[in-house]
Amino acid sequence: MDIKHYTKPPEHYVGDMLVYFVQQPEKGVPKCPDSRIKLMMQGAVKAGDFLGKEGQALLLYPELRGSRKKIVKRILLVGLGKDEPSREMFRKAGGTVAQRGQSTKSQKILVKAPDIESKKLTSSDICECLTEGLILGSYQFRKYKTKEDPDEETGTIKEISLAGKDVSGLRRSMTRGRRSSEAVCAARDMANEPGNFWTPSHFAVFSRSLAKKYNLRARVLGKAEMKRLHMGGILGVAQGSAQSPTVNIVEYRTGKKVPTLLLVGKGLTFDSGGISIKPSGGMHDMKMDMCGGAAVLAAMQVIGQEKPKNLDVVAIVPASENLPGPSALKPGDIITQYGGKTVEVINTDAEGRLIVADALAYGVKKFTPDAVIDVATLTGAIIVALGHHRTGLLSNDDTLAEKVTAAAEKSGEPVWRLPLGKEYRKQLKSTVADLKNIGNRTGGSITAGAFLQEFVGEVPWVHLDIAGTAWNFTEKPYIPKGPSGTGVRTILELVRDWRNK
Ligand code: BES
Ligand code: ZN
Ligand code: ZN
């Protein structure tokens, strides 16, 4: 889909749909944005069908009596509600436009950005968020559909134009919004790909092409290299699978003396649970267990495009399958993680922490980062704790935790912090090794975080558990069913706004 800016008066537009946003007034009738639909809108308001409430949409068909002039096919009014305008309001509004555009099979759409600037929300913010909502809400994954279905109820939008006041500001904010949402869509594509296509070696293909395209450095560790480095976590998890694991490293370097941010993403391309096998119902969804890896690489795409001046960024994605093959890890096995810590594997389904631990320990040792963020679909327990509305955040550093929380809030990917501490770490005591890979049934997301903490030492670190927010989190108009691509925009918000203190 193309997204452009439009400089002529919106009334001249003759595409498939013209969109206006309408704020809900405290009292009385919402303002009519286009004289061609005045009567119809008044009728809808009188009938109580359209008041400008958040998410409300009114589709109208304008008519120019007696004139042969070509006019736009449809006018869509989208309600913004009464709340104070916010970034999230416009992402959602953009998503609603995309949904309505698809359901009417509109191919060309013009969106008129509203003139409701405030100190907290500039017209650039509005355009950036509208762009995000429009692109993210139009996302479709059709790669494996071989035929057009005549009964298909949704169309594919070809082009969306955005009209607003400040043309140069509009262009800049649209570019920002476009880059981050295209990266989110790239992460969604990776997650939608089936496990038989998106294997650990595919992460390597993606990393290398990213590096080539944006002049980054990519290095892929294969099995031999992992053996040399004693990465027993990822090697152990991959034992049951015919697919070789990969550790994918993508580096962005400024060439200056600036801080380094290390990103680690869980790239488990299919999680059957291994010998501690999962129940079969819903197991197919475990192709999404690589969403953390997808998120950090997708973020690297934008970092490669924008090349921040004050920050080096390194992304590491440990990638593996978790299958119960003949050489698979067995409950009770003891492995040695990168760096030498031994782990008794009580449950082979708690594999994410084993591969992420190797990547964290390796990344900390090799790149001496100033901050570390890992993103992982780590625990089902986080869904019990927070539902599907917030990502779990665990951290050993209040300042970094606050920074990430603020970035997450701003990008509409809210997080909620859970505690860490000795009392939780105790649950991981093993009688035969340094650590067990699971605690007891309580506080599962915290013990998973406590496990990872063992591998970052004192470096400021944030762990984002996205198991509940990465997949089928369909509560928002700009997040269709399937993968959300969560994490990408939080990382970008943080990087774009990074301040070296
Ligand atoms: N990949 C899963 C976590 C998960 C659950 C992701 C639901 C997305 C949706 C992870 O590897 C896992 O299986 N964790 C176990 C840990 C347990 C054995 C301690 C879990 O959450 O059940
Ligand atoms: Zn698992
Ligand atoms: Zn997993």
Short mmCIF file of C-alpha atoms and ligand atoms in Angstrom, two decimals, residues 266 271 278 286 288-289 347 349-353 377-381 383 438 467, ligand 1:
data_model
loop_
_atom_site.label_atom_id
_atom_site.label_comp_id
_atom_site.label_asym_id
_atom_site.label_seq_id
_atom_site.Cartn_x
_atom_site.Cartn_y
_atom_site.Cartn_z
CA LYS A 266 13.66 -14.80 21.59
CA ASP A 271 7.75 -24.41 20.40
CA LYS A 278 2.37 -29.10 25.03
CA MET A 286 3.45 -21.66 18.81
CA MET A 288 4.69 -17.21 17.06
CA ASP A 289 7.31 -17.97 19.69
CA ASN A 347 10.78 -28.75 32.11
CA ASP A 349 8.98 -26.30 27.69
CA ALA A 350 10.75 -23.57 29.66
CA GLU A 351 13.20 -23.31 26.75
CA GLY A 352 12.97 -19.60 26.00
CA ARG A 353 14.98 -18.61 29.05
CA THR A 377 7.23 -14.60 24.44
CA LEU A 378 8.45 -16.17 27.64
CA THR A 379 5.61 -17.32 29.88
CA GLY A 380 1.95 -18.26 29.75
CA ALA A 381 1.87 -16.97 33.32
CA ILE A 383 -1.30 -13.81 30.48
CA ILE A 438 11.61 -23.46 36.45
CA ALA A 467 3.57 -13.71 25.52
N1 BES B 1 6.56 -20.03 24.50
C1 BES B 1 6.03 -20.37 25.76
C2 BES B 1 5.27 -19.23 26.42
C3 BES B 1 4.00 -18.77 25.74
C4 BES B 1 2.78 -19.17 26.23
C5 BES B 1 4.05 -17.90 24.69
C6 BES B 1 1.63 -18.73 25.63
C7 BES B 1 2.90 -17.45 24.09
C8 BES B 1 1.69 -17.85 24.56
C9 BES B 1 7.16 -20.79 26.71
O1 BES B 1 8.26 -21.37 26.11
C10 BES B 1 6.58 -21.80 27.63
O2 BES B 1 6.15 -22.81 27.16
N2 BES B 1 6.58 -21.49 28.91
C11 BES B 1 6.02 -22.36 29.88
C12 BES B 1 6.90 -22.29 31.11
C13 BES B 1 6.57 -23.31 32.14
C14 BES B 1 6.92 -24.69 31.67
C15 BES B 1 7.33 -22.99 33.41
C16 BES B 1 4.63 -21.90 30.20
O3 BES B 1 4.39 -20.69 30.23
O4 BES B 1 3.74 -22.74 30.40
#
